[in-house]
Amino acid sequence: MPLLTTARFHTTVAALHQLPRDGVVEVAFVGRSNAGKSTAINVLCNRRRLAFSSRTPGRTQALNYFSVGPADRVLGYLVDTPGYGYASAPLETKHTWDQLAGRYLQDRPQLAGVVLLADVRRGLTERDLRLIDWVPPSTRLAVALTKSDKLSREQARRTLRTVGAELARLRPGAADSVLLFSALNRSGSDELARVVENWIETGLPGSPQPPAA
């Protein structure tokens, strides 16, 4: 059974002191408020409403944790983070993002990798670039260009090349990846699932690989 299909809700974290203390590795999903983070998690885990996706951008205002692995052994967490960049969000909401998600991304030692979801029609926006600056160079990063079904194959691949070159410039030497993704037709879902599962199975960058169960 694919690891991500074992996902189940674990907890909601509204403040940093509530973060799990079990040392289990985590993979965070980040992006603008309308980037489709919750939808992507549902697609990867083959679940319809595991993570709550709303028609109202900015609905997620906390860190939502989903555990993966056997029922009696948590192997990793998927973390749905609050979206950023929604123009109508009040200033206090934006401040909350900086204090919660921003600090989490910079300071969480259990963070094995970050999946940044960005609309392929926009490429990397200024807020996306600022987000990349939040992620430590030692933390693995994957950029999933969502809604790839909205462009022709050549247009999507052109954006893929552009974003790949931009990411290599921003994070030289980092083992980052860029891929096309569509929640509608599930293209790229298997590739992204393999990336996330590999991060969980191999643990934190630079740490010894855990023994097989």
XYZ file of C-alpha atoms in Angstrom:
213
model
C 0.000 0.000 0.000
C 1.423 3.432 -0.924
C 2.492 5.283 2.213
C 0.411 8.420 1.604
C -2.849 6.480 1.287
C -2.558 5.685 5.007
C -2.960 9.378 5.893
C -5.368 10.399 8.631
C -5.999 13.620 10.540
C -3.732 14.053 13.545
C -4.047 17.515 15.075
C -4.443 21.253 14.441
C -1.735 23.610 15.679
C -2.645 27.251 16.264
C 0.514 28.223 18.167
C 4.097 27.028 18.054
C 4.035 25.586 21.565
C 1.393 23.108 20.363
C 3.700 21.461 17.798
C 4.148 17.672 18.184
C 7.188 16.702 20.245
C 7.634 13.126 19.060
C 10.488 13.924 16.645
C 8.729 12.390 13.625
C 9.720 13.895 10.261
C 7.361 16.366 8.618
C 6.643 17.549 5.071
C 5.007 20.968 4.760
C 2.727 22.112 1.938
C 2.910 25.855 1.348
C 1.641 28.379 -1.189
C -0.707 31.232 -1.871
C -4.196 31.046 -0.415
C -5.654 29.834 -3.724
C -2.781 27.527 -4.681
C -4.701 24.347 -3.849
C -2.626 22.951 -0.971
C -5.496 21.061 0.661
C -6.688 19.728 -2.688
C -3.178 18.519 -3.522
C -2.934 16.652 -0.214
C -6.285 14.992 -0.905
C -5.155 13.921 -4.379
C -1.807 12.568 -3.168
C -3.489 10.606 -0.383
C -6.342 9.448 -2.642
C -8.881 10.897 -0.229
C -11.713 13.286 -1.071
C -11.950 15.340 2.127
C -8.934 14.499 4.249
C -7.718 18.094 4.122
C -10.450 20.717 4.002
C -10.404 22.731 0.796
C -12.578 25.820 0.615
C -13.825 28.028 -2.186
C -12.824 30.936 0.054
C -9.064 31.589 -0.176
C -7.327 31.930 3.180
C -9.662 29.598 5.072
C -6.798 27.621 6.641
C -5.399 29.700 9.521
C -3.494 27.002 11.417
C -1.080 24.140 10.799
C -3.122 21.011 10.114
C -1.224 17.767 10.706
C -1.954 14.456 8.974
C -0.059 11.342 10.043
C 1.045 8.581 7.656
C 2.133 5.023 8.349
C 0.597 1.995 10.054
C -2.110 2.646 12.638
C 0.292 1.736 15.441
C 3.335 3.608 14.089
C 3.498 7.159 12.746
C 6.227 7.379 10.099
C 5.706 11.004 9.120
C 3.416 14.011 9.058
C 1.990 16.020 6.178
C 1.466 19.623 7.288
C -1.094 21.871 5.570
C 0.002 25.444 6.269
C -1.973 28.715 6.108
C -1.979 30.317 2.682
C -0.327 33.657 2.058
C -0.758 36.553 -0.316
C -4.562 36.831 -0.298
C -5.191 40.508 -1.014
C -8.316 40.824 1.153
C -6.770 39.259 4.245
C -6.556 41.685 7.196
C -3.149 42.738 8.440
C -3.493 40.661 11.601
C -4.003 37.538 9.451
C -0.821 38.257 7.511
C 1.022 38.849 10.786
C -0.271 35.519 12.089
C 1.181 33.782 9.010
C 4.610 35.286 9.693
C 4.510 34.303 13.350
C 3.166 30.776 12.836
C 3.970 29.366 9.387
C 7.024 31.552 8.808
C 8.701 30.620 12.077
C 7.675 27.002 11.626
C 9.416 26.807 8.234
C 12.577 28.462 9.504
C 12.975 26.800 12.880
C 11.337 23.340 12.778
C 14.130 20.724 13.094
C 11.786 17.867 12.091
C 11.042 19.454 8.701
C 12.274 16.996 6.061
C 11.002 18.922 3.034
C 8.700 21.633 1.716
C 6.289 21.385 -1.215
C 5.583 24.818 -2.688
C 2.460 24.910 -4.840
C 2.348 27.676 -7.445
C -0.090 28.312 -10.285
C 1.637 27.392 -13.554
C -0.070 30.364 -15.234
C 1.639 32.781 -12.840
C 4.995 31.122 -12.331
C 6.796 32.171 -9.160
C 5.275 35.351 -7.772
C 7.015 37.824 -5.486
C 5.358 36.181 -2.478
C 6.520 32.750 -3.659
C 10.079 34.049 -3.930
C 9.849 35.447 -0.408
C 8.581 32.065 0.766
C 11.584 30.341 -0.805
C 13.799 32.704 1.190
C 12.090 31.452 4.362
C 13.129 27.850 3.643
C 16.636 27.014 4.921
C 19.019 25.873 2.153
C 19.465 22.537 3.936
C 15.735 21.762 3.704
C 14.617 19.949 0.555
C 12.176 21.855 -1.647
C 9.836 20.772 -4.431
C 7.854 23.235 -6.533
C 4.616 21.806 -7.917
C 3.229 23.967 -10.718
C -0.499 23.444 -10.301
C -3.370 23.678 -12.785
C -1.092 22.449 -15.551
C -4.207 21.322 -17.426
C -5.019 24.994 -18.062
C -2.094 25.410 -20.474
C -0.962 23.609 -23.579
C 1.771 21.037 -23.098
C 4.385 23.306 -24.662
C 3.337 26.330 -22.573
C 3.462 24.281 -19.370
C 6.872 22.849 -20.205
C 8.196 26.317 -20.999
C 7.128 27.521 -17.539
C 8.636 24.372 -16.034
C 12.011 25.196 -17.573
C 11.833 28.837 -16.496
C 10.951 28.015 -12.890
C 13.601 25.299 -12.762
C 16.284 27.759 -13.867
C 15.051 30.382 -11.397
C 15.089 27.908 -8.523
C 18.605 26.758 -9.384
C 19.737 30.382 -9.307
C 18.069 31.062 -5.951
C 19.282 27.863 -4.284
C 22.505 26.796 -6.007
C 23.604 23.304 -5.083
C 20.292 22.408 -3.416
C 18.624 19.119 -4.349
C 15.357 20.780 -5.355
C 12.824 19.615 -7.923
C 10.146 21.238 -10.096
C 7.222 19.377 -11.638
C 3.892 19.938 -13.328
C 0.779 19.014 -11.353
C -2.962 18.973 -11.938
C -5.566 18.022 -9.348
C -8.153 17.808 -12.132
C -6.549 15.063 -14.219
C -4.039 13.919 -11.570
C -1.067 14.458 -13.868
C 2.120 14.702 -11.844
C 0.463 13.209 -8.756
C 2.455 9.974 -8.845
C 5.718 11.865 -9.282
C 4.968 14.262 -6.418
C 3.817 11.393 -4.181
C 7.137 9.617 -4.785
C 9.049 12.768 -3.818
C 7.101 13.198 -0.570
C 7.270 9.508 0.348
C 11.014 9.477 -0.297
C 11.491 12.441 2.046
C 9.561 10.675 4.788
C 11.282 7.321 4.286
C 14.818 8.741 4.174
C 14.281 11.136 7.059
C 15.985 14.473 7.591
C 18.660 15.575 5.103
C 22.084 14.490 6.298
C 20.746 12.064 8.900
C 21.266 8.289 8.787
C 18.522 6.422 6.970
C 16.249 4.630 9.442
C 16.407 0.833 9.415
C 13.711 -1.023 7.494
C 10.755 -2.105 9.630
